Short mmCIF file of C-alpha atoms in Angstrom, two decimals:
data_model
loop_
_atom_site.label_atom_id
_atom_site.label_comp_id
_atom_site.label_asym_id
_atom_site.label_seq_id
_atom_site.Cartn_x
_atom_site.Cartn_y
_atom_site.Cartn_z
CA MET E 9 74.58 12.60 -2.03
CA ASN E 10 76.52 10.80 0.60
CA LEU E 11 75.17 10.71 4.93
CA THR E 12 77.27 9.70 7.93
CA PRO E 13 76.13 6.58 9.87
CA HIS E 14 74.25 9.37 12.59
CA GLN E 15 72.61 10.89 9.99
CA LYS E 16 70.94 7.62 8.53
CA ARG E 17 70.03 6.93 12.34
CA GLN E 18 67.94 9.85 13.09
CA LEU E 19 66.59 9.68 8.83
CA GLY E 20 65.09 6.67 9.68
CA LEU E 21 63.51 7.68 13.71
CA VAL E 22 61.46 10.61 11.22
CA LEU E 23 60.80 8.95 8.83
CA LEU E 24 59.06 6.02 11.76
CA LEU E 25 58.18 9.27 13.58
CA LEU E 26 56.01 10.21 10.25
CA PHE E 27 55.23 6.93 8.94
CA GLY E 28 55.08 4.51 11.37
CA THR E 29 53.07 5.91 14.20
CA PRO E 30 49.88 6.96 12.04
CA ALA E 31 50.12 3.23 11.47
CA VAL E 32 50.26 2.13 15.09
CA VAL E 33 47.94 4.28 15.75
CA PHE E 34 45.05 3.24 12.77
CA LEU E 35 45.53 -0.08 13.35
CA VAL E 36 44.87 0.16 17.62
CA TYR E 37 41.71 1.39 16.51
CA LYS E 38 41.77 -0.88 13.99
CA GLY E 39 41.50 -3.90 16.36
CA VAL E 40 39.74 -1.64 18.57
CA GLN E 41 36.98 -1.79 16.40
CA PHE E 42 36.93 -5.00 15.28
CA ILE E 43 36.41 -6.06 18.91
CA ALA E 44 34.16 -3.98 19.15
CA ASN E 45 31.77 -5.47 16.46
CA ALA E 46 32.85 -8.72 17.49
CA GLY E 47 31.10 -8.43 20.65
CA SER E 48 27.64 -6.45 19.95
CA ASP E 49 24.86 -9.26 19.69
CA SER E 50 21.30 -9.65 18.69
CA THR E 51 20.56 -10.04 22.68
CA PRO E 52 17.85 -6.62 23.38
CA GLN E 53 18.01 -4.35 25.42
CA GLY E 54 15.54 -1.66 27.69
CA VAL E 55 12.61 -3.53 27.07
CA LEU E 56 10.11 -0.40 27.24
CA ILE E 57 6.37 -0.82 26.92
CA SER E 58 4.71 2.77 25.98
CA ASN E 59 1.35 3.70 24.78
CA ILE E 60 -0.52 1.46 26.58
CA THR E 61 -4.63 1.52 26.12
CA THR E 62 -7.34 -0.85 26.74
CA ASN E 63 -6.98 -2.77 23.66
CA SER E 64 -3.80 -2.19 22.52
CA LEU E 65 0.38 -1.15 23.42
CA THR E 66 3.87 -0.63 22.05
CA VAL E 67 7.23 -2.65 22.95
CA SER E 68 10.67 -1.11 22.61
CA TRP E 69 13.73 -1.89 22.78
CA VAL E 70 17.55 -1.47 21.09
CA THR E 71 20.03 -3.63 19.83
CA GLU E 72 23.95 -3.31 19.48
CA LYS E 73 23.95 -4.78 16.42
CA LYS E 74 21.24 -4.45 13.52
CA THR E 75 19.06 -7.60 13.41
CA SER E 76 15.59 -8.31 12.33
CA GLY E 77 12.94 -8.41 15.34
CA TYR E 78 9.92 -9.36 16.33
CA VAL E 79 7.12 -10.10 19.53
CA VAL E 80 5.53 -13.17 19.77
CA PRO E 81 2.13 -13.53 21.60
CA ILE E 82 1.92 -15.82 24.23
CA LEU E 83 -1.61 -17.64 24.43
CA ASN E 84 -2.32 -20.55 26.20
CA GLY E 85 1.35 -21.15 26.37
CA VAL E 86 1.44 -21.53 22.61
CA GLU E 87 3.42 -18.39 20.87
CA GLN E 88 1.56 -17.21 18.08
CA SER E 89 2.89 -15.52 14.88
CA PRO E 90 4.91 -13.06 14.84
CA ILE E 91 4.76 -9.55 14.61
CA GLN E 92 7.07 -7.43 12.56
CA ASP E 93 8.39 -3.89 13.65
CA SER E 94 5.38 -2.10 12.47
CA ARG E 95 8.23 0.40 10.30
CA SER E 96 9.63 -2.32 7.86
CA SER E 97 11.28 -5.47 8.11
CA SER E 98 14.70 -4.65 7.19
CA ASN E 99 17.76 -4.53 9.87
CA LYS E 100 17.09 -2.29 13.37
CA VAL E 101 19.16 -1.24 16.44
CA SER E 102 15.73 0.34 18.03
CA HIS E 103 12.74 -2.36 17.17
CA TYR E 104 9.14 -0.74 17.81
CA VAL E 105 6.71 -3.59 17.20
CA VAL E 106 2.38 -2.13 18.23
CA LEU E 107 0.18 -4.82 19.59
CA ASP E 108 -3.87 -4.25 19.21
CA SER E 109 -7.32 -5.25 19.04
CA LEU E 110 -6.10 -6.73 22.82
CA GLU E 111 -9.25 -7.10 25.50
CA PRO E 112 -9.50 -4.58 29.03
CA SER E 113 -8.05 -5.23 31.54
CA THR E 114 -6.36 -8.52 30.81
CA GLU E 115 -2.49 -9.85 31.50
CA TYR E 116 -1.25 -10.34 28.56
CA THR E 117 3.28 -12.78 28.81
CA PHE E 118 5.06 -12.33 25.07
CA ILE E 119 9.04 -13.49 23.63
CA ILE E 120 10.83 -12.07 21.84
CA LEU E 121 12.57 -12.42 18.97
CA SER E 122 15.84 -11.88 17.83
CA ASP E 123 17.71 -11.90 14.59
CA GLY E 124 16.18 -15.38 14.45
CA LYS E 125 16.96 -15.89 18.61
CA LYS E 126 14.53 -15.99 21.24
CA PHE E 127 14.44 -13.83 24.13
CA LYS E 128 12.61 -13.33 28.16
CA ASN E 129 12.56 -11.46 30.34
CA LYS E 130 16.60 -11.19 32.49
CA GLU E 131 14.83 -13.26 34.97
CA GLY E 132 14.49 -16.38 32.29
CA VAL E 133 10.28 -16.15 31.92
CA GLU E 134 8.09 -14.54 29.58
CA TYR E 135 7.17 -10.30 29.12
CA LYS E 136 3.86 -9.50 31.27
CA PHE E 137 1.77 -6.68 30.38
CA SER E 138 -1.41 -6.01 31.68
CA THR E 139 -3.52 -3.40 29.79
CA ALA E 140 -5.71 -0.67 30.83
CA PRO E 141 -8.44 -1.16 31.96
CA ILE E 142 -12.19 0.75 30.48
CA SER E 143 -13.08 4.12 31.92
CA ASP E 144 -15.64 6.31 31.60
CA THR E 145 -12.90 9.54 31.07
CA THR E 146 -12.86 10.80 27.46
CA PRO E 147 -9.26 11.39 26.48
CA ILE E 148 -9.02 15.06 24.53
CA PRO E 149 -6.98 15.23 21.66
CA ASN E 150 -3.11 16.84 22.56
CA PRO E 151 -1.97 16.95 19.56
CA VAL E 152 2.58 18.17 20.37
CA TYR E 153 4.67 18.03 17.00
CA GLY E 154 8.49 19.23 16.99
CA SER E 155 11.80 17.81 15.64
CA VAL E 156 15.02 14.87 15.97
CA THR E 157 18.57 16.69 14.29
CA GLY E 158 21.55 14.65 13.44
CA SER E 159 23.23 13.06 11.73
CA ASN E 160 21.45 9.25 10.86
CA LEU E 161 17.72 9.10 11.72
CA GLU E 162 16.51 6.64 10.28
CA ASP E 163 16.30 4.65 13.38
CA VAL E 164 15.36 7.00 16.36
CA ILE E 165 12.28 6.13 18.32
CA LEU E 166 10.12 9.62 20.30
CA TYR E 167 8.64 9.35 24.28
CA VAL E 168 7.23 11.85 26.12
CA PHE E 169 6.24 10.33 29.86
CA PHE E 170 5.79 12.62 32.79
CA SER E 171 9.57 13.64 34.78
CA ASP E 172 8.47 12.47 37.91
CA LYS E 173 7.84 8.69 36.28
CA SER E 174 4.28 8.65 37.42
CA THR E 175 3.14 7.48 34.55
CA TYR E 176 3.71 5.51 31.21
CA PRO E 177 5.29 7.18 28.65
CA VAL E 178 3.76 7.56 25.15
CA SER E 179 5.75 7.22 21.62
CA THR E 180 5.66 7.87 18.28
CA GLN E 181 8.19 6.14 15.65
CA VAL E 182 10.59 9.84 14.07
CA PRO E 183 9.93 9.10 9.87
CA THR E 184 13.73 9.99 8.61
CA THR E 185 13.22 13.71 8.54
CA GLY E 186 12.80 13.89 12.41
CA ASN E 187 9.54 15.77 11.73
CA TRP E 188 7.36 14.16 14.83
CA THR E 189 4.05 14.08 16.07
CA LEU E 190 2.23 12.25 19.00
CA ASP E 191 -0.87 12.79 20.86
CA LEU E 192 -0.50 12.91 24.65
CA SER E 193 -4.21 12.59 25.19
CA SER E 194 -3.41 8.76 26.25
CA ILE E 195 -0.91 9.42 29.00
CA ARG E 196 -1.95 7.13 31.32
CA SER E 197 -0.71 6.84 35.23
CA VAL E 198 1.55 3.93 36.58
CA SER E 199 -0.95 3.42 39.70
CA ASP E 200 -4.11 2.47 38.29
CA LYS E 201 -3.89 2.34 34.10
CA SER E 202 -6.44 5.72 34.56
CA ILE E 203 -5.91 8.58 32.08
CA LEU E 204 -4.48 11.64 33.34
CA GLN E 205 -3.73 15.63 31.47
CA VAL E 206 -1.34 17.49 30.49
CA THR E 207 -1.59 21.04 31.79
CA GLU E 208 0.57 23.82 31.20
CA SER E 209 2.37 23.49 34.91
CA THR E 210 2.72 19.75 34.15
CA ASN E 211 6.56 18.59 34.21
CA LEU E 212 7.50 16.41 31.10
CA THR E 213 10.08 14.06 29.44
CA VAL E 214 11.11 14.39 25.94
CA LEU E 215 13.73 11.11 25.17
CA ALA E 216 14.53 10.09 21.83
CA ARG E 217 16.66 7.32 21.53
CA SER E 218 18.30 5.20 18.58
CA GLY E 219 20.33 1.79 19.39
CA VAL E 220 21.92 1.49 22.64
CA ASP E 221 24.86 4.71 22.74
CA ARG E 222 22.62 7.81 20.56
CA GLY E 223 19.95 9.85 22.07
CA GLY E 224 18.95 13.05 23.76
CA VAL E 225 16.81 14.29 26.22
CA LEU E 226 14.91 17.36 26.97
CA GLU E 227 12.57 18.23 30.30
CA GLY E 228 10.51 21.13 31.73
CA ALA E 229 6.88 21.95 32.57
CA TYR E 230 4.79 22.40 29.20
CA SER E 231 4.63 25.53 28.57
CA SER E 232 8.42 26.07 28.56
CA LEU E 233 8.54 22.94 26.19
CA PHE E 234 5.89 24.06 23.46
CA ASP E 235 3.48 27.11 22.48
CA SER E 236 0.62 27.69 22.65
CA LYS E 237 -0.02 25.75 18.79
CA GLY E 238 1.70 22.36 20.68
CA LYS E 239 5.47 22.35 19.13
CA LEU E 240 8.51 22.04 20.09
CA LEU E 241 10.33 25.23 21.27
CA GLN E 242 13.71 23.44 21.07
CA SER E 243 14.52 20.56 18.33
CA ILE E 244 15.90 16.72 20.30
CA GLN E 245 19.88 16.68 19.72
CA LEU E 246 21.05 13.28 18.68
CA GLU E 247 24.44 12.42 20.92
CA GLU E 248 26.66 9.55 22.51
CA VAL E 249 25.27 9.22 25.42
CA LEU E 250 25.26 6.24 27.84
CA GLY E 251 22.85 3.32 27.25
CA SER E 252 21.99 3.08 30.79
CA SER E 253 21.73 6.76 31.58
CA LEU E 254 19.09 7.10 29.23
CA LEU E 255 16.28 4.17 31.15
CA GLU E 256 17.03 6.02 34.28
CA TYR E 257 14.68 8.48 33.62
CA PHE E 258 11.86 6.24 32.47
CA PRO E 259 9.36 5.17 35.34
CA ASP E 260 10.47 1.78 37.19
CA ILE E 261 7.57 -0.14 35.99
CA ALA E 262 7.68 1.22 31.66
CA ASP E 263 10.81 -0.76 32.32
CA LEU E 264 11.13 -4.26 31.17
CA GLY E 265 15.26 -4.65 31.21
CA THR E 266 16.89 -6.72 29.80
CA SER E 267 16.78 -9.88 27.19
CA GLN E 268 18.72 -13.30 28.54
CA GLU E 269 18.53 -15.58 25.53
CA VAL E 270 15.92 -19.32 25.82
CA ILE E 271 18.87 -21.59 25.31
CA ILE E 272 16.67 -25.04 24.19
CA PRO E 273 18.70 -28.56 26.63
CA GLU E 274 19.85 -30.49 23.73
CA GLU E 275 18.17 -34.21 23.46
CA PRO E 276 20.50 -36.53 25.11
CA GLN E 277 22.70 -38.95 21.98
CA GLU E 278 21.43 -42.03 21.63
CA PRO E 279 24.62 -45.01 21.51
CA GLU E 280 26.46 -45.33 18.54
CA GLU E 281 25.45 -47.96 16.27
CA PRO E 282 28.25 -50.36 15.48
CA GLU E 283 29.42 -49.08 11.92
CA GLN E 284 27.65 -51.33 9.50
CA PRO E 285 29.85 -52.49 6.31
CA VAL E 286 28.81 -49.27 3.42
CA LYS E 287 27.29 -50.40 0.22
CA PRO E 288 28.45 -48.89 -2.62
CA VAL E 289 25.80 -45.56 -3.38
CA VAL E 290 25.45 -45.57 -7.15
CA PRO E 291 24.62 -41.34 -7.27
CA VAL E 292 21.55 -40.63 -8.65
CA GLN E 293 21.74 -37.22 -10.94
CA PRO E 294 19.91 -33.94 -9.27
CA GLN E 295 16.80 -32.95 -11.16
CA ALA E 296 16.89 -29.61 -13.09
CA TYR E 297 15.57 -26.94 -11.57
CA THR E 298 14.69 -24.49 -14.45
CA ARG E 299 14.38 -20.32 -13.03
CA ARG E 300 10.64 -19.36 -14.59
CA GLN E 301 10.14 -15.64 -15.77
CA ASP E 302 7.52 -14.48 -16.46
CA VAL E 303 8.65 -11.61 -17.26
CA GLN E 304 11.06 -9.11 -16.95
CA TRP E 305 10.78 -5.64 -14.19
CA GLU E 306 10.18 -2.06 -15.22
CA ASP E 307 9.36 0.83 -12.94
CA LEU E 308 5.82 1.57 -11.79
CA VAL E 309 5.44 4.21 -10.45
CA ALA E 310 3.88 7.59 -12.45
CA SER E 311 6.30 7.73 -14.76
CA ALA E 312 6.27 8.74 -18.93
CA GLY E 313 6.23 5.05 -21.09
CA SER E 314 5.31 2.99 -18.01
CA ILE E 315 3.10 -0.06 -17.62
CA GLU E 316 -1.23 0.42 -17.32
CA MET E 317 -1.21 -0.99 -13.84
CA GLU E 318 -4.83 -1.45 -12.15
CA SER E 319 -6.49 0.14 -9.35
CA GLY E 320 -8.77 0.75 -7.45
CA GLU E 321 -12.08 -2.26 -6.15
CA ASP E 322 -11.01 -4.61 -8.57
CA THR E 323 -7.19 -4.28 -6.59
CA VAL E 324 -8.89 -5.48 -2.86
CA THR E 325 -6.16 -8.20 -1.95
CA VAL E 326 -6.53 -10.42 1.60
CA THR E 327 -3.18 -11.66 2.59
CA ASN E 328 -1.13 -12.80 5.34
CA LEU E 329 -4.70 -14.20 7.00
CA THR E 330 -3.73 -15.78 10.54
CA ASP E 331 -6.09 -17.46 13.24
CA THR E 332 -5.72 -13.39 14.92
CA TYR E 333 -4.03 -11.21 12.05
CA ALA E 334 -4.99 -9.66 8.12
CA VAL E 335 -3.55 -7.27 5.67
CA ILE E 336 -6.03 -5.45 3.32
CA SER E 337 -4.74 -4.02 0.26
CA TRP E 338 -5.19 -1.95 -2.84
CA ARG E 339 -3.83 0.37 -5.42
CA SER E 340 -5.10 4.06 -5.66
CA SER E 341 -5.18 5.31 -9.42
CA GLN E 342 -3.36 8.64 -7.88
CA LYS E 343 -1.82 9.01 -4.78
CA GLU E 344 -4.76 9.55 -1.76
CA GLU E 345 -5.39 8.92 2.10
CA GLY E 346 -6.83 5.19 2.36
CA TYR E 347 -7.90 3.83 5.33
CA VAL E 348 -10.42 0.61 6.26
CA LYS E 349 -13.46 0.17 8.49
CA TYR E 350 -14.92 -3.08 9.45
CA GLY E 351 -16.66 -4.94 12.25
CA THR E 352 -17.82 -8.93 12.97
CA SER E 353 -20.96 -7.25 11.57
CA LYS E 354 -21.95 -5.40 8.46
CA THR E 355 -24.55 -3.09 9.88
CA GLU E 356 -21.95 -2.32 11.86
CA LEU E 357 -18.70 -1.24 11.10
CA THR E 358 -17.70 0.34 14.36
CA GLU E 359 -13.50 0.21 13.70
CA GLU E 360 -11.47 1.56 11.69
CA ILE E 361 -7.79 0.83 11.34
CA VAL E 362 -5.12 3.11 8.82
CA ASP E 363 -2.08 2.90 7.08
CA SER E 364 0.86 0.89 8.50
CA ARG E 365 2.75 4.60 7.68
CA ASP E 366 -0.14 6.39 9.12
CA THR E 367 -0.80 7.58 12.71
CA TYR E 368 -4.41 8.66 13.60
CA THR E 369 -2.96 11.56 13.69
CA GLU E 370 -1.06 12.17 10.70
CA LYS E 371 -2.09 10.38 7.65
CA GLY E 372 -0.11 10.05 3.66
CA GLU E 373 -1.59 9.90 0.34
CA TYR E 374 0.06 6.82 -2.14
CA TYR E 375 -0.88 5.03 -5.19
CA SER E 376 -0.59 1.61 -2.62
CA HIS E 377 -2.80 0.74 0.90
CA TYR E 378 -1.38 -0.97 3.00
CA ILE E 379 -3.86 -1.90 6.38
CA GLU E 380 -2.60 -4.13 8.76
CA SER E 381 -5.68 -5.73 11.46
CA GLY E 382 -3.90 -5.83 13.99
CA ARG E 383 -5.10 -9.15 16.41
CA LEU E 384 -8.57 -10.62 15.23
CA GLN E 385 -10.49 -13.07 16.89
CA PRO E 386 -10.41 -16.82 15.67
CA ASP E 387 -12.30 -18.18 13.76
CA THR E 388 -14.08 -15.57 12.87
CA THR E 389 -16.03 -13.51 10.10
CA TYR E 390 -15.12 -10.04 9.86
CA TYR E 391 -16.71 -7.42 7.27
CA PHE E 392 -15.16 -4.26 6.26
CA GLU E 393 -15.12 -1.32 3.47
CA ILE E 394 -12.71 0.45 2.11
CA TYR E 395 -11.94 4.55 1.61
CA SER E 396 -9.48 5.59 -0.26
CA GLY E 397 -9.33 9.11 -1.22
CA ASP E 398 -12.63 10.12 -1.80
CA ASP E 399 -13.92 6.41 -3.14
CA VAL E 400 -15.97 4.33 -0.94
CA TYR E 401 -15.23 0.52 -2.00
CA ASP E 402 -17.89 -1.30 0.05
CA TYR E 403 -18.49 -4.28 -2.50
CA ASP E 404 -22.53 -2.87 -4.49
CA GLY E 405 -23.12 -2.67 -0.42
CA GLN E 406 -22.90 -5.95 0.20
CA LYS E 407 -19.47 -5.58 2.32
CA TYR E 408 -16.40 -7.63 1.89
CA THR E 409 -15.72 -10.24 4.09
CA PHE E 410 -12.72 -12.95 5.36
CA LYS E 411 -12.47 -15.46 7.83
CA THR E 412 -9.65 -16.10 10.28
CA PHE E 413 -8.34 -19.32 10.74
CA SER E 414 -8.64 -21.81 13.54
CA THR E 415 -6.02 -21.53 15.84
CA LEU E 416 -2.83 -24.27 15.23
CA SER E 417 -1.37 -26.27 18.99
CA SER E 418 2.00 -25.85 17.74
CA SER E 419 3.72 -22.48 17.01
CA PRO E 420 5.00 -21.24 13.35
CA PRO E 421 8.31 -22.21 12.55
CA LEU E 422 10.21 -18.81 12.14
CA GLU E 423 11.14 -18.88 8.63
CA THR E 424 11.99 -16.07 6.14
CA ARG E 425 12.79 -14.39 2.49
CA VAL E 426 14.44 -10.85 2.24
CA GLY E 427 15.18 -9.21 -0.69
CA GLU E 428 15.29 -5.53 -2.56
CA VAL E 429 13.24 -3.73 -4.71
CA VAL E 430 15.48 -1.12 -7.46
CA ASN E 431 14.99 0.80 -9.75
CA SER E 432 11.83 2.87 -8.71
CA ASN E 433 10.32 5.90 -8.30
CA ASP E 434 8.92 5.24 -4.95
CA LEU E 435 10.74 2.16 -3.14
CA SER E 436 7.91 1.89 -0.26
CA ASP E 437 4.65 2.60 -2.54
CA LEU E 438 4.68 -0.87 -3.44
CA VAL E 439 2.47 -3.94 -2.77
CA LEU E 440 4.75 -7.17 -2.98
CA VAL E 441 1.98 -10.15 -3.85
CA GLY E 442 2.97 -13.54 -3.46
CA LYS E 443 2.84 -17.53 -2.51
CA ILE E 444 4.41 -21.13 -2.72
CA ILE E 445 4.07 -23.55 -4.79
CA ASP E 446 4.66 -26.80 -4.22
CA ASN E 447 7.18 -28.20 -6.88
CA ASP E 448 8.95 -31.26 -5.68
CA GLU E 449 5.40 -33.48 -4.47
CA LEU E 450 7.26 -33.41 -0.95
CA GLY E 451 5.62 -31.56 2.68
CA THR E 452 1.90 -29.71 1.79
CA VAL E 453 0.86 -30.24 -2.68
CA GLY E 454 -0.06 -26.96 -4.50
CA SER E 455 -0.25 -23.77 -3.45
CA SER E 456 -0.23 -21.97 0.08
CA GLY E 457 -2.20 -18.88 0.94
CA TYR E 458 -1.14 -15.48 -0.37
CA VAL E 459 0.85 -13.63 1.55
CA SER E 460 2.20 -10.30 1.72
CA VAL E 461 4.54 -6.95 2.06
CA LEU E 462 5.35 -3.59 1.77
CA PRO E 463 9.28 -2.15 0.92
CA ASP E 464 10.61 0.32 3.21
CA THR E 465 11.55 3.69 1.61
CA ASN E 466 14.76 1.58 0.75
CA GLY E 467 12.68 -0.76 -0.87
CA THR E 468 14.36 -3.61 1.01
CA TRP E 469 12.22 -6.59 2.45
CA GLU E 470 11.14 -9.43 4.10
CA LEU E 471 8.34 -11.40 3.11
CA VAL E 472 8.25 -13.68 7.03
CA ILE E 473 7.06 -17.32 5.07
CA GLY E 474 7.11 -20.02 8.40
CA ASP E 475 3.10 -18.99 9.14
CA VAL E 476 1.95 -18.69 6.21
CA ARG E 477 -1.40 -21.94 5.87
CA SER E 478 -2.61 -24.58 3.22
CA GLU E 479 -4.86 -22.99 0.96
CA ASP E 480 -7.76 -23.97 3.81
CA GLY E 481 -5.87 -23.09 6.61
CA SER E 482 -5.28 -25.77 8.53
CA SER E 483 -2.02 -26.34 8.76
CA TYR E 484 0.57 -24.73 7.84
CA PHE E 485 2.06 -25.10 4.71
CA SER E 486 5.34 -27.38 4.88
CA PHE E 487 7.29 -26.16 1.67
CA SER E 488 11.02 -26.92 1.10
CA ASP E 489 13.56 -25.70 -0.40
CA ALA E 490 12.51 -26.65 -4.41
CA ASP E 491 9.71 -25.32 -3.96
CA ILE E 492 8.73 -21.80 -6.00
CA LEU E 493 7.96 -18.58 -4.42
CA GLN E 494 6.13 -17.45 -7.24
CA ILE E 495 5.81 -12.80 -6.08
CA TYR E 496 4.12 -10.34 -8.25
CA ILE E 497 2.76 -6.45 -7.20
CA LEU E 498 -0.18 -5.42 -6.72
CA GLY E 499 -2.03 -4.31 -10.19
CA ALA E 500 0.04 -5.50 -12.26
CA ILE E 501 -1.28 -9.36 -11.66
CA GLY E 502 -0.18 -10.90 -15.17
CA ASN E 503 3.12 -9.97 -14.34
CA LYS E 504 5.05 -12.48 -11.90
CA TYR E 505 8.19 -13.84 -11.24
CA ASP E 506 9.22 -17.30 -10.32
CA PHE E 507 11.89 -18.07 -7.52
CA ASN E 508 13.06 -20.65 -5.95
CA LEU E 509 12.79 -20.88 -2.35
CA SER E 510 16.55 -22.23 -2.06
CA LEU E 511 17.33 -18.42 -2.97
CA ASN E 512 17.64 -16.76 0.75
CA GLU E 513 18.55 -12.84 -0.78
CA ILE E 514 15.82 -11.61 -4.35
CA GLU E 515 16.02 -8.26 -6.35
CA LEU E 516 13.12 -7.04 -8.00
CA ASP E 517 14.71 -4.59 -10.72
CA VAL E 518 11.62 -3.16 -11.93
CA SER E 519 13.30 -1.08 -14.58
CA LYS E 520 12.54 -3.98 -17.24
CA LEU E 521 8.89 -4.69 -16.40
CA GLY E 522 7.11 -4.88 -19.26
CA GLU E 523 10.51 -5.77 -22.07
CA VAL E 524 9.64 -9.20 -22.33
CA GLY E 525 6.45 -10.11 -23.01
CA GLY E 526 4.44 -13.04 -21.36
CA GLY E 527 1.17 -14.38 -21.80
CA LYS E 528 -2.42 -14.44 -20.61
CA VAL E 529 -2.96 -14.56 -16.45
CA ASP E 530 -5.69 -15.70 -15.60
CA LEU E 531 -6.97 -13.85 -12.63
CA LEU E 532 -7.19 -14.95 -9.36
CA THR E 533 -10.59 -16.76 -8.01
CA ASP E 534 -11.39 -14.52 -5.15
CA TYR E 535 -7.74 -12.40 -3.98
CA GLY E 536 -8.46 -13.53 -0.77
CA LEU E 537 -12.17 -12.39 -0.34
CA LEU E 538 -15.19 -14.28 0.36
CA LEU E 539 -17.67 -12.55 -1.69
CA ASN E 540 -21.55 -13.51 -1.25
#
């Protein structure tokens, strides 16, 4: 078919409209998306205080991009060990850190670690807050519950407070199911931090936040928001919002604002020395490192043909021990609830702590139990007993015990290793236990104390190793990339993996555990416990 020049021009115009315009639109969209992503950063925004009590409080904030987030308490001018998000160590856009074991009517300061950078408040000083005073008022439990709907519910925090901004918020983490539970009995006044009662006519704000630009709000009297059993009558729908619009709902005293990065001034440079003739260097052969693999990994959670795992009192382990913190773990033979009672006297175990995945109003059932102590006193002996289902583990009446270390004069480095557990039926029901082993006689010799981590629901985990102590706790364990990170799964101590610390990402494929036989592994001497 022959076309005239005019027809050819018309055909070209049609083709341009059909194919050229969408391409231009697509390129413009990708350009805007690239610029938006390039501009997103890890600066904490909308730092909020909630759940304030006489001995605890919650710090939450959002970031433009998914990143790791920690709170670093400042004690006597010295940075303490970082406290990670209470949900997991994976990167998030909404961050939720619980500080507990605090003193009543006491002012505390802290900074935020986000993506490995230190942040203070917008004035460039540490964040500050004060705990509530002790009062004679006994809170009357007032649980409420409801749901959040919308896409991507893995990163949502929910707040409830008086709509007139006269109270601090109470808050909770929202599971990926969208269903949440919260106790309104701990709502406190911003004027004197006294406990306030919620009545049928109290006007409340129920606010969900996920990142800087997604959220949802419901407002009204308690009787119009909740039914007689405390159920929220209407689900909160997450939608795109302007981040600052959500913050306008909160009382000013609870909003600590946006952060600014701590800039460490560069040290003055020494004058350069005149260059000296370079002597020939005899090349040194690099030291070969052989990755040791005792066994391969296999599914550890209640599947046919899985390996036999230890459970019960023999698996009780204390890890992550510092001057103010410890983790108590054990594995049960079946899924069941678990918690710990502890104290500084074996006859007065008055404090109770629940699994890090639980709240005090909603407890789950697990094989592996992971109990984080909160803030302890340095150089102090603690006694504890374990409640696992219908069983009580108390070391034949003598009580388990551990002793916190002394506070060191310097703050620990922020060193972590990340990884992923794959091919397991229940990725969040495995406790990984590890220690660092010196492999080059540089830094600290021997082995470090034990550290542990609980993977999240996706199997990802981040192990904080910067504040791990030497075995006697007298110093931070100094390590190099040539040293070894040895990991095993709680209940399967006979099967260990050794990884070079130069690896920044580690994958544990539990589907192959047990395929390769290993030699006998001696039991630990004390599993982190001091048993008398």
